[in-house]
Short mmCIF file of C-alpha atoms and ligand atoms in Angstrom, two decimals:
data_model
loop_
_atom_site.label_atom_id
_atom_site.label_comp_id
_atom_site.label_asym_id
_atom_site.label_seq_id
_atom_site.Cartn_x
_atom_site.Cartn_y
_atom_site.Cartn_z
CA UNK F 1 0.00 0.00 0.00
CA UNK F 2 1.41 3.70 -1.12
CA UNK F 3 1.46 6.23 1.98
CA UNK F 4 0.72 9.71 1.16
CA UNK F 5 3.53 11.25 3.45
CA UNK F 6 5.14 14.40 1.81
CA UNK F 7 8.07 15.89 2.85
CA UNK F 8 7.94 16.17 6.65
CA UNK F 9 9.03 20.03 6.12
CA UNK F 10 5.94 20.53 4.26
CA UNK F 11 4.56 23.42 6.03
CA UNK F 12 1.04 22.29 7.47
CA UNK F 13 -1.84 24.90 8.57
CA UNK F 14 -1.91 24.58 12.08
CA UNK F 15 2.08 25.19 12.17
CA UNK F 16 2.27 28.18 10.84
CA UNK F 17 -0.29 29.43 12.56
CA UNK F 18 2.32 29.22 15.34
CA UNK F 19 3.91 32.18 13.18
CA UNK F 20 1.03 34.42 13.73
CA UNK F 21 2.76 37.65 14.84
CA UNK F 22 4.65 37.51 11.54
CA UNK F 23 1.88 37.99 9.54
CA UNK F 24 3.03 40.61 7.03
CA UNK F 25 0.68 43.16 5.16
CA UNK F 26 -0.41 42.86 1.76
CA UNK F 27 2.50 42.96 -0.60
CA UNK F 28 2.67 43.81 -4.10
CA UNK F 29 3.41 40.58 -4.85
CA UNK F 30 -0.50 39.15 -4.25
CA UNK F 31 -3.09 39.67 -6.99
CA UNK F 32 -6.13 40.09 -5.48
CA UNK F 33 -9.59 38.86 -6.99
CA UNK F 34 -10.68 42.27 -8.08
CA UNK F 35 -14.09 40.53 -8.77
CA UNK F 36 -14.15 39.76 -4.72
CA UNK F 37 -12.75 42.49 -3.46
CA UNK F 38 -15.15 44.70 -5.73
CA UNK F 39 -18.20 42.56 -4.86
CA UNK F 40 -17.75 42.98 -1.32
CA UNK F 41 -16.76 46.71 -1.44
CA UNK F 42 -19.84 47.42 -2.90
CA UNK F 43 -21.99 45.64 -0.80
CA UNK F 44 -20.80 47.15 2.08
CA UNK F 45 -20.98 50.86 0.73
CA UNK F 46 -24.14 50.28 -0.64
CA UNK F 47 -25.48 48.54 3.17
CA UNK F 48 -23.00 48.85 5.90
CA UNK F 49 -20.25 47.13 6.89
CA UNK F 50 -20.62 43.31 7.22
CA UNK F 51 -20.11 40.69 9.63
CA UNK F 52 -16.94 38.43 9.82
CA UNK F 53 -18.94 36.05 9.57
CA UNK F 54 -20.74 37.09 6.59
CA UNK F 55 -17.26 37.96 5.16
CA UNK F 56 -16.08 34.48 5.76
CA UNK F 57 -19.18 33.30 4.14
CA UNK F 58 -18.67 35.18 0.74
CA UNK F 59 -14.55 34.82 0.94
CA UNK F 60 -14.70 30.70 1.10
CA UNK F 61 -18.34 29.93 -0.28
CA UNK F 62 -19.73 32.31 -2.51
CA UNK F 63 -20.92 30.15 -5.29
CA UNK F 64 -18.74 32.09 -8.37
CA UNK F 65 -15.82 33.41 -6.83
CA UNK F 66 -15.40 32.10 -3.31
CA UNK F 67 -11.90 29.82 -2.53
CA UNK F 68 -13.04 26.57 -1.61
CA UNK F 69 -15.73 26.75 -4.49
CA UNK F 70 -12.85 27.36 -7.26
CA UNK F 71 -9.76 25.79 -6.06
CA UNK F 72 -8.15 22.42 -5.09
CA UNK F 73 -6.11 24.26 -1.86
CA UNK F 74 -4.85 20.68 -0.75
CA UNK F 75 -1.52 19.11 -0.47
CA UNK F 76 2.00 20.45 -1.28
CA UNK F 77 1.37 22.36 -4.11
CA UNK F 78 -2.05 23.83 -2.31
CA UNK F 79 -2.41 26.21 0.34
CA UNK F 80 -2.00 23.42 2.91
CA UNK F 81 -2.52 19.64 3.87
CA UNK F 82 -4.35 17.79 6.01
CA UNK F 83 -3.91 14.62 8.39
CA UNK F 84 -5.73 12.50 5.94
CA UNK F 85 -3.42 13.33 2.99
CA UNK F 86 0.02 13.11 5.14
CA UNK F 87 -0.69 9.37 5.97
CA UNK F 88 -3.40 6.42 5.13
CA UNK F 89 -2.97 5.19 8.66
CA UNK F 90 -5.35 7.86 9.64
CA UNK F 91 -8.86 7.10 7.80
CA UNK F 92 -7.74 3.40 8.54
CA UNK F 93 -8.50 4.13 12.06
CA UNK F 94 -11.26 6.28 11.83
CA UNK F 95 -12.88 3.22 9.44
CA UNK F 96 -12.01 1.11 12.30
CA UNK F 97 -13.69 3.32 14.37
CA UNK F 98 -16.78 3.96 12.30
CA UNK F 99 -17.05 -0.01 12.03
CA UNK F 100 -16.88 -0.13 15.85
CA UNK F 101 -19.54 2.55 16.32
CA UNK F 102 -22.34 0.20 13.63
CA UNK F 103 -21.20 -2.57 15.85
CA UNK F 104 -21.73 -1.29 19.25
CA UNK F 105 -25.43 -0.20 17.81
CA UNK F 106 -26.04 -4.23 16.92
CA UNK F 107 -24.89 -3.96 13.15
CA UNK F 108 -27.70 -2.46 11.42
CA UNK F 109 -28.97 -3.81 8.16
CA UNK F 110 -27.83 -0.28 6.53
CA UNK F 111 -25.01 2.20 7.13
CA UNK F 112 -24.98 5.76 5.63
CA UNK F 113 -21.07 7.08 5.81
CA UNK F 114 -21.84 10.71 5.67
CA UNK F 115 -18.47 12.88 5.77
CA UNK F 116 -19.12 16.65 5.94
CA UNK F 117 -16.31 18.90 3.82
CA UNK F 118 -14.18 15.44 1.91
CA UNK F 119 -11.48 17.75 0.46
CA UNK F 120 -9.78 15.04 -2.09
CA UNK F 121 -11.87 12.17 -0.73
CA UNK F 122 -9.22 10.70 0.21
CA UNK F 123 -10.00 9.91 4.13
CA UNK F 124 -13.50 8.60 2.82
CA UNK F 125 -11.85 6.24 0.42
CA UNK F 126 -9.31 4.77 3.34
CA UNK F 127 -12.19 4.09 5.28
CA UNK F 128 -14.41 2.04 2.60
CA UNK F 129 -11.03 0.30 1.96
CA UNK F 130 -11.41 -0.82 5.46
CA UNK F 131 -14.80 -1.95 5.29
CA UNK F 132 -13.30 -3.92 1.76
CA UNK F 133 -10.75 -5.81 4.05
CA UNK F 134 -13.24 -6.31 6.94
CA UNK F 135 -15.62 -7.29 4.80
CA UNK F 136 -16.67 -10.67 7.25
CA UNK F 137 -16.96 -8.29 9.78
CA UNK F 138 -19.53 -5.89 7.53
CA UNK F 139 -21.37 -9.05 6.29
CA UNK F 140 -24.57 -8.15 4.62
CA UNK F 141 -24.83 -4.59 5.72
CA UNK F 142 -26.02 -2.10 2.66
CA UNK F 143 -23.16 0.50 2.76
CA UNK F 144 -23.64 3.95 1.35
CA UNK F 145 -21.01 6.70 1.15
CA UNK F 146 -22.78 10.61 1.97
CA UNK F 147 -20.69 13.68 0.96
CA UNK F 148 -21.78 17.28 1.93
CA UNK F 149 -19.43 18.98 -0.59
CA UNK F 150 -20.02 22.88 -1.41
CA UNK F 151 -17.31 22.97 -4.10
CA UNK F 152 -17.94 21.61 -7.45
CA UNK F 153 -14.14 21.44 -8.09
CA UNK F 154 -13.93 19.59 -5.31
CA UNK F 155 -16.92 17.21 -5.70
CA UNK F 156 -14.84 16.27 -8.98
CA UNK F 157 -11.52 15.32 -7.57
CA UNK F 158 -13.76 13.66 -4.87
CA UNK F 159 -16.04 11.42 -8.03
CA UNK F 160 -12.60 11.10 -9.46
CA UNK F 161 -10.62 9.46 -6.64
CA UNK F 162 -13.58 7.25 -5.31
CA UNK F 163 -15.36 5.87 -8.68
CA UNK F 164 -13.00 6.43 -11.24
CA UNK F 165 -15.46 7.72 -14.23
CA UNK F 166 -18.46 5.84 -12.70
CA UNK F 167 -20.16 8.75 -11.73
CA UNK F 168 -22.36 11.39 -13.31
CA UNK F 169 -23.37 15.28 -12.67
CA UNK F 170 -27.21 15.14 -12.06
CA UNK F 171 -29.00 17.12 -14.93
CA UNK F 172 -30.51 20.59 -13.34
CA UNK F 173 -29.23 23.11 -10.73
CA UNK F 174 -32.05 22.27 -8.00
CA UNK F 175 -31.07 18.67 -7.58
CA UNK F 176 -30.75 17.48 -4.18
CA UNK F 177 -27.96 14.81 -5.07
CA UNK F 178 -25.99 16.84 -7.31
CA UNK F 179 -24.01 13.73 -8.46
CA UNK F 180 -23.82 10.13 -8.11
CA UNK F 181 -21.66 7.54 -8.32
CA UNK F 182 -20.71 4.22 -7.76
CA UNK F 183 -16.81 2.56 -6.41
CA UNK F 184 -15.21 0.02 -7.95
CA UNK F 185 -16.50 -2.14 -4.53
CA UNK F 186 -20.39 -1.31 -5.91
CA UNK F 187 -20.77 1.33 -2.43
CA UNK F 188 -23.61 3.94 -4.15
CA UNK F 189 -21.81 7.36 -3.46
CA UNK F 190 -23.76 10.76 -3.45
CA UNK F 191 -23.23 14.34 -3.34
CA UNK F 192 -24.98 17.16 -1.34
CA UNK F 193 -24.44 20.91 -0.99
CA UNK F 194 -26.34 20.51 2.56
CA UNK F 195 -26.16 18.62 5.61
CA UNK F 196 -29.91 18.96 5.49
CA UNK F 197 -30.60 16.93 1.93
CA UNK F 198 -28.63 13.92 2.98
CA UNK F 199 -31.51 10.78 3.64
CA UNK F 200 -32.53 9.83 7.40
CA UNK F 201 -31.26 6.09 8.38
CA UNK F 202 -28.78 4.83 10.49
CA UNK F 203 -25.62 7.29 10.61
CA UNK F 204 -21.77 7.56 11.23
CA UNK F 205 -20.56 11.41 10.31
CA UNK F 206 -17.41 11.97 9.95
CA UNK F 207 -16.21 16.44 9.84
CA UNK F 208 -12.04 16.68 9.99
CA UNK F 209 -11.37 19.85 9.36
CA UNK F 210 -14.85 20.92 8.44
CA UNK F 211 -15.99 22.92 11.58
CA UNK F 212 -13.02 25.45 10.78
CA UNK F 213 -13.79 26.63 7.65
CA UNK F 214 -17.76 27.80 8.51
CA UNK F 215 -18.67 31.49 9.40
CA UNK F 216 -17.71 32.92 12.99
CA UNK F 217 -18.56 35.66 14.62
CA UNK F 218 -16.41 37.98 16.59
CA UNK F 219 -17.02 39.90 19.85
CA UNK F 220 -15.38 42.55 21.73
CA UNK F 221 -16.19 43.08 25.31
CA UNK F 222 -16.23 47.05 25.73
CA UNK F 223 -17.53 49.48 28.45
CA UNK F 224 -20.61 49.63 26.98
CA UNK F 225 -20.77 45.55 26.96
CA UNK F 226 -20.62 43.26 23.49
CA UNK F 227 -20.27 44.60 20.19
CA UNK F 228 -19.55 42.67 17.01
CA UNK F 229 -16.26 43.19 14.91
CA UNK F 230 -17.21 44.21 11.34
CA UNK F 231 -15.63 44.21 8.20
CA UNK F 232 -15.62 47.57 7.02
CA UNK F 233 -13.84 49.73 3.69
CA UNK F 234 -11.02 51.68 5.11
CA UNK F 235 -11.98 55.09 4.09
CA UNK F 236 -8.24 56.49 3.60
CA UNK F 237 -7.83 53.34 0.50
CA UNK F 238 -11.38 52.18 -1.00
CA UNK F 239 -9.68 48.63 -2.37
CA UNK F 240 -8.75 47.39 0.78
CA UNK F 241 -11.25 46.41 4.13
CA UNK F 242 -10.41 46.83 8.02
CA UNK F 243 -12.06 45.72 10.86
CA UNK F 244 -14.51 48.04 12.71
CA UNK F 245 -16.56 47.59 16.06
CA UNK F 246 -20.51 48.10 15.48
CA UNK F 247 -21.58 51.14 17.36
CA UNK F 248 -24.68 49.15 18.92
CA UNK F 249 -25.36 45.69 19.53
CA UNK F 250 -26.51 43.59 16.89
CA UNK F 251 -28.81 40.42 16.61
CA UNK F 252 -25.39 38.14 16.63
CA UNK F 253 -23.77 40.34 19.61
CA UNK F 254 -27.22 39.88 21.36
CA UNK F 255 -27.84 36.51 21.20
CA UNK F 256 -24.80 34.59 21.01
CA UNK F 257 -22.64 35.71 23.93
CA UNK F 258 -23.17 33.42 26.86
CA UNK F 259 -24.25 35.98 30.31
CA UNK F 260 -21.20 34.40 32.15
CA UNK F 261 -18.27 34.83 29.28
CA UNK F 262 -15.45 35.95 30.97
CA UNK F 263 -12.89 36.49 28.11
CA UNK F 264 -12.83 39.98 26.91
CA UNK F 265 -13.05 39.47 22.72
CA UNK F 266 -15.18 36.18 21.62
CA UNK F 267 -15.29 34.45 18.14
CA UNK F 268 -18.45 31.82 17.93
CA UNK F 269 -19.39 29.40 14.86
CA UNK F 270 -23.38 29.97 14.91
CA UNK F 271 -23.15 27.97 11.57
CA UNK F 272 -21.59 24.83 13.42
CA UNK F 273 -23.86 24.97 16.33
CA UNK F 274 -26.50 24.86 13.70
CA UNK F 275 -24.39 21.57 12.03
CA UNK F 276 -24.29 19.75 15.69
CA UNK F 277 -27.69 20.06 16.28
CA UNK F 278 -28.36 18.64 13.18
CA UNK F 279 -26.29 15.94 13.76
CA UNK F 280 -27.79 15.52 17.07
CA UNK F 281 -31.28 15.18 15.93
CA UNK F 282 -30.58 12.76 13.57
CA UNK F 283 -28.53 10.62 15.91
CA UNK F 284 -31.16 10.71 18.54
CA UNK F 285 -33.48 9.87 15.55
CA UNK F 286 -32.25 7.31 13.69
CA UNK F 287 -29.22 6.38 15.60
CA UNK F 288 -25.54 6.31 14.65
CA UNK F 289 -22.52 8.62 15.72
CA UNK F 290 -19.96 11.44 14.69
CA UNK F 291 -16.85 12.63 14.80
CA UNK F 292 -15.44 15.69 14.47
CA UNK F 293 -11.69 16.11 14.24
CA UNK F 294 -10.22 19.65 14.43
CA UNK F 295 -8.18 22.08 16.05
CA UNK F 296 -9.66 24.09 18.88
CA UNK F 297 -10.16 24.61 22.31
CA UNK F 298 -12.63 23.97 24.97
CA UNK F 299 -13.51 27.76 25.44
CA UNK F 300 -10.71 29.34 26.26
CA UNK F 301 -9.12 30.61 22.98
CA UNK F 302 -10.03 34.55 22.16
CA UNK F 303 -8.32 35.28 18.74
CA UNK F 304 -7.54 32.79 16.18
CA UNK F 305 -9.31 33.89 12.74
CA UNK F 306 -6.57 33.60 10.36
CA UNK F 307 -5.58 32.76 6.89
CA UNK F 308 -3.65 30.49 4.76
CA UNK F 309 -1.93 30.85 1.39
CA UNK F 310 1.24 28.74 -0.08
CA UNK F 311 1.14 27.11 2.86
CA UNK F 312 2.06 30.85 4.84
CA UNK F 313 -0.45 33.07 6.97
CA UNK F 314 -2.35 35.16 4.54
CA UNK F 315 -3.90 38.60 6.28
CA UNK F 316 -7.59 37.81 6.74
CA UNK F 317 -8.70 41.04 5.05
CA UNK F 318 -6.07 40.69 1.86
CA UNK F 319 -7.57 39.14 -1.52
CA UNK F 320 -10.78 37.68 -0.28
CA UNK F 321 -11.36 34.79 -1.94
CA UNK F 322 -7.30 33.37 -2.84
CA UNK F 323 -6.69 32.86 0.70
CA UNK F 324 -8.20 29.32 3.20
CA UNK F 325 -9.85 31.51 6.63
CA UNK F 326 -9.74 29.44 9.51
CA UNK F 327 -11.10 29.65 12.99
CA UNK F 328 -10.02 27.15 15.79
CA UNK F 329 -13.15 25.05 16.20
CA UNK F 330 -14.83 25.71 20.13
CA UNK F 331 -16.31 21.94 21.41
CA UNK F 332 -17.51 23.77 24.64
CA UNK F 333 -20.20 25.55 22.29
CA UNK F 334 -20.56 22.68 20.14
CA UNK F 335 -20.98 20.87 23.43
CA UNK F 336 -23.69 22.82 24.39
CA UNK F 337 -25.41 23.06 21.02
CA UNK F 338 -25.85 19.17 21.00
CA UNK F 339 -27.97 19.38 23.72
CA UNK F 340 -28.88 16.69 26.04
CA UNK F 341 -30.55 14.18 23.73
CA UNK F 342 -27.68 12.72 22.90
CA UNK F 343 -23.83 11.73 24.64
CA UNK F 344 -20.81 14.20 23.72
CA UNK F 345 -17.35 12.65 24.52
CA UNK F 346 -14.16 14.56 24.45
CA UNK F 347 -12.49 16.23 23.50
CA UNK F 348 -9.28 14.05 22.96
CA UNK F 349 -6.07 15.22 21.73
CA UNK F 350 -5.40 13.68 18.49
CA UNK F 351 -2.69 11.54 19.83
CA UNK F 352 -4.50 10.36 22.22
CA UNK F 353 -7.47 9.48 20.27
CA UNK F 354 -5.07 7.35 17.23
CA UNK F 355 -2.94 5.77 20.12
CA UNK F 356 -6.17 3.95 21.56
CA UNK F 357 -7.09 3.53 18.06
CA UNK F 358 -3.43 1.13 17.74
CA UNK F 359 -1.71 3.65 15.69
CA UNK F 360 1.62 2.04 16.70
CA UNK F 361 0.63 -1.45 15.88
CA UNK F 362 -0.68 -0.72 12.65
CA UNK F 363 2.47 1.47 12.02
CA UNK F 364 4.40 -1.56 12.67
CA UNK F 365 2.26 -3.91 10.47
CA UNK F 366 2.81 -1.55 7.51
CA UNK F 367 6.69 -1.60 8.03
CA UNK F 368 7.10 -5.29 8.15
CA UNK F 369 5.24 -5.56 4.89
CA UNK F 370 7.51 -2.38 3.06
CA UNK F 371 10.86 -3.11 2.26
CA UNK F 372 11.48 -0.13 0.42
CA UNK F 373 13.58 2.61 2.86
CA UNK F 374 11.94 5.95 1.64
CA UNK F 375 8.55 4.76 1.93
CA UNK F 376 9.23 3.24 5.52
CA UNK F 377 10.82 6.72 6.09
CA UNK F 378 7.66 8.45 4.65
CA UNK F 379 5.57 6.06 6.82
CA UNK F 380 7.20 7.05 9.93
CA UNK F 381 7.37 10.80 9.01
CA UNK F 382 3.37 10.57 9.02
CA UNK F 383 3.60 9.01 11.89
CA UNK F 384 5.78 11.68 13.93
CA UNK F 385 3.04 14.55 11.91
CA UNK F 386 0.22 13.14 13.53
CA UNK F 387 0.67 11.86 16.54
CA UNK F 388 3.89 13.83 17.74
CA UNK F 389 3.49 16.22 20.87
CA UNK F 390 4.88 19.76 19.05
CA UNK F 391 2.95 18.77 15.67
CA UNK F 392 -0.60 17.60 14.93
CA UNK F 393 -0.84 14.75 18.15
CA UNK F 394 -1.86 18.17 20.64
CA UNK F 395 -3.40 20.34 18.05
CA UNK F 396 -6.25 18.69 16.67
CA UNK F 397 -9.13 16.71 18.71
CA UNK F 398 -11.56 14.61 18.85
CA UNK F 399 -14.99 15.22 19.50
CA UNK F 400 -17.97 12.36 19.50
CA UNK F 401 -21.41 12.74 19.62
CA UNK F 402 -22.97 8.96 19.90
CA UNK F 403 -26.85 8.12 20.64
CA UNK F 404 -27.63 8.15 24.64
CA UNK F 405 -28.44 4.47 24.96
CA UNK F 406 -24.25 4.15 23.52
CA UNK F 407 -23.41 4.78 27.68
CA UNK F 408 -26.18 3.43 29.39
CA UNK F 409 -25.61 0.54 31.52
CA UNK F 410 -27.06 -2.66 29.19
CA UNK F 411 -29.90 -4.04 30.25
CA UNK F 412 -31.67 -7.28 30.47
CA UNK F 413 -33.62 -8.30 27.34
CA UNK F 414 -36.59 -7.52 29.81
CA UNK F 415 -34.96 -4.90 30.11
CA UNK F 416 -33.75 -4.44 33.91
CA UNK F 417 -30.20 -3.46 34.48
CA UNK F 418 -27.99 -5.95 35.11
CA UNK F 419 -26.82 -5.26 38.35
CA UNK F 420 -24.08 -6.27 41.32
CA UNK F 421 -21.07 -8.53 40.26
CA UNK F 422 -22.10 -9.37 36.87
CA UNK F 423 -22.91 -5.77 36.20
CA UNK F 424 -20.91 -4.74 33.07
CA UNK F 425 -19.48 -0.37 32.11
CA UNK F 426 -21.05 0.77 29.31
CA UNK F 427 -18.97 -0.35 25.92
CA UNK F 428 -15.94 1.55 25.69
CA UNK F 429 -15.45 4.16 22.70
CA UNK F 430 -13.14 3.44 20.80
CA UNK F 431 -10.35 6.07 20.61
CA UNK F 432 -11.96 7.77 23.51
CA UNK F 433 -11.44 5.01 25.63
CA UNK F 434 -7.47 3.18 26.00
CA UNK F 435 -8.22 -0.07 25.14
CA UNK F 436 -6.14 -3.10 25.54
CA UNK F 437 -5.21 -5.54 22.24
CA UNK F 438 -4.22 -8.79 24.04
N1 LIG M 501 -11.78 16.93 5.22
C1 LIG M 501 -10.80 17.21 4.20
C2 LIG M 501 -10.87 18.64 3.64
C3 LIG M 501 -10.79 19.78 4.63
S1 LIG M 501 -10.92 21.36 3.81
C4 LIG M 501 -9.41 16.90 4.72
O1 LIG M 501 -9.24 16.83 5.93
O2 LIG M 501 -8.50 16.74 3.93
C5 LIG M 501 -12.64 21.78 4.05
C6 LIG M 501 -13.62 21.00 3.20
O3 LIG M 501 -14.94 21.42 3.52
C7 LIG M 501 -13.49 21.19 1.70
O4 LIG M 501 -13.87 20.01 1.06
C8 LIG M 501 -14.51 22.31 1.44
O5 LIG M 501 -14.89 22.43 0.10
C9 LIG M 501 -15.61 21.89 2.35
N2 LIG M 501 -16.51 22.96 2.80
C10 LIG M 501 -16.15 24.16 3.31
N3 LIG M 501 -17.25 24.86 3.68
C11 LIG M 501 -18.31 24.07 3.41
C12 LIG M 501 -19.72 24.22 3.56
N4 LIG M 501 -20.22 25.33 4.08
N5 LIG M 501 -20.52 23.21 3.18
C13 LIG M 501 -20.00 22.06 2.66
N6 LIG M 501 -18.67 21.86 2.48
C14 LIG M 501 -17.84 22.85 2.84
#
């Protein structure tokens, strides 16, 4: 099997965001998107400055111009990678996991893989080749492969990578399932542009590095209490934008600053507490599980809106639309957007969560069977990315939402709990919980 491992000293995202401070200015170097730039700087002379969050909104997913809808930003030659195009051992173990999850629910006849934001595809196609080699273990289950996909360059590379030319653009804009297709293994693979259009049934969701690139909303604690940062033109240059503070409140500064926040400037992902709920309602509904892999915090981070270009920070306000915007992802307010219908565990560091998954052992199973030296070096340079303390391994985490009934005690089939000696924890989670593989 090939790894994907580039050069170790591939700059990834969350590295250079340790570089912050150096973020330059513009330089004459960058060509902006005059169609973006001019877009937006009408809009906001002809209404009023706009929200960060609508700015992020237009800059990433506006449906002619906006950067993920027009560009393939991953890997080396991209903007920047991600975990599941450094190594292969990754959506290995979250298809281990995801197989673990349909287990634990008493293998349902049918299994919708949903992933939210698939970039190349490529962590969706490591986990159906999984299911492929565990396919005693799968049995008879009808497996179906979900992707929420906004870009339609994208959606493309996606079809591309996971069926080959067995798929096909469905004829008129309004459709639902935008395309379809089919893997070599027969899974039935469709495309959405919402979260929303994707059928009920039995669930595992999968979001790494999803939650990041959606809409926040930024807050600055003054003396006259919350106001919203704005994106604003800066009156002294007309082609370039600067951040302003609304003179009032506004709906957002209103409603989504909690009465007890004690950090003085806020960002908040309405959009991805609107995602989480959705994924909790369905879960609660139909059953199933997700995970959501991402850097972030647990509510403690104040300022982390940045950009990405070349693999560099990008100013946020520079050439909307040629630059990735990122916001660390907050799983305290995703926390608290699932609700209580359903169980929330984490989050883990990454490390944590692919060392109970057996990262090592599998690590060593793919170096007995690869004799060649620079793809055992490439194996263990993914290895180091991921998992290793000052890279990926405390960066990113895990973050489960799993039906209720997941860890409850089980019951009788009369259903009493089983109680004193023979009384038995609730499953472990895998990759939330160490477990042992003797
Ligand atoms: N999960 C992939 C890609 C991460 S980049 C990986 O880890 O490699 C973010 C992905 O989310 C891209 O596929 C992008 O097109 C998609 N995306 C961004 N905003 C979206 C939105 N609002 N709705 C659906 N997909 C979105």
């Amino acid at each position: 099997m090939i790894s994907r491992v580039f050069s170790a000293s591939a700059a990834v995202r969350w590295r250079a965001a340790q570089t912050r401070l150096s973020c330059s200015a513009p330089t004459g170097e960058e060509k902006p998107r005059p169609s973006m730039l001019r877009h937006l700087t009408s809009k906001i002379k002809a209404t009023g400055p706009i929200t960060v969050a609508e700015y992020m909104r237009e800059a990433l997913t506006n449906p002619v111009t906006g950067y993920y809808v027009r560009n393939d930003m991953l890997g080396p030659d991209g903007d920047f990678i991600t975990s599941p195009e450094i190594s292969q051992i990754f959506g290995e173990l979250l298809g281990v996991w995801t197989l673990s999850e349909w287990m634990a629910a008493g293998r349902p006849k049918r299994l919708q893989l949903v992933e939210l934001g698939p970039g190349k595809g490529s962590l969706a196609g490591d986990v159906l080749r999984v299911f492929s080699q565990l396919r005693s273990v799968v049995g008879g289950a009808s497996v179906s492969l979900h992707l929420v996909e906004v870009s339609p360059v994208l959606s493309r590379l996606q079809a591309q990578n996971l069926t080959g030319s067995r798929n096909r653009e469905a004829d008129g804009e309004d459709q639902l399932v935008y395309r379809r297709g089919e893997t070599a293994a027969g899974v039935p693979v469709s495309w959405y542009r919402r979260l929303e259009d994707v059928p009920s049934g039995f669930s595992i969701f999968l979001a790494h590095e999803f939650f990041d690139a959606l809409p926040i909303h930024t807050f600055q604690r003054t003396q006259r209490g919350w106001r919203e940062v704005m994106v604003d033109v800066d009156p002294e240059k007309t082609e370039r934008l600067r951040f302003v503070l609304a003179p009032s409140p506004t709906p957002a500064s209103t409603t989504l600053v909690q009465p007890d926040e004690r950090r003085g400037h806020v960002e908040v992902c309405a959009e991805g507490g609107v995602v989480v709920q959705q994924l909790a309602r369905r879960i609660v509904e139909d059953g199933g599980a997700a995970l959501i892999a991402d850097y972030g915090h647990d509510g403690t981070k104040t300022d982390t809106f940045r950009g990405f270009k070349g693999h560099r920070l990008h100013d946020v306000l520079s050439a909307p639309g040629s630059a990735d915007l990122t916001a660390d992802v907050d799983f305290s307010f995703l926390r608290r957007m699932a609700g209580g219908g359903v169980a929330c565990v984490g989050p883990v560091t990454q490390r944590t969560f692919l060392k109970n998954m057996g990262i090592d052992a599998r690590l060593q199973v793919l170096l007995r069977s690869c004799s060649d030296a620079s793809a055992r070096e490439q194996l263990l340079a993914g290895y180091d990315l991921l998992t290793g303390r000052s890279q990926m391994g405390e960066r990113f985490h895990f973050f489960g939402l799993l039906h209720r009934s997941r860890l409850a005690e089980p019951t009788r089939p009369g259903g009493l709990k089983l109680e004193g000696k023979r009384s038995a924890a609730p499953l472990p989670v895998a990759g939330f919980t160490e477990l042992s593989f003797s």
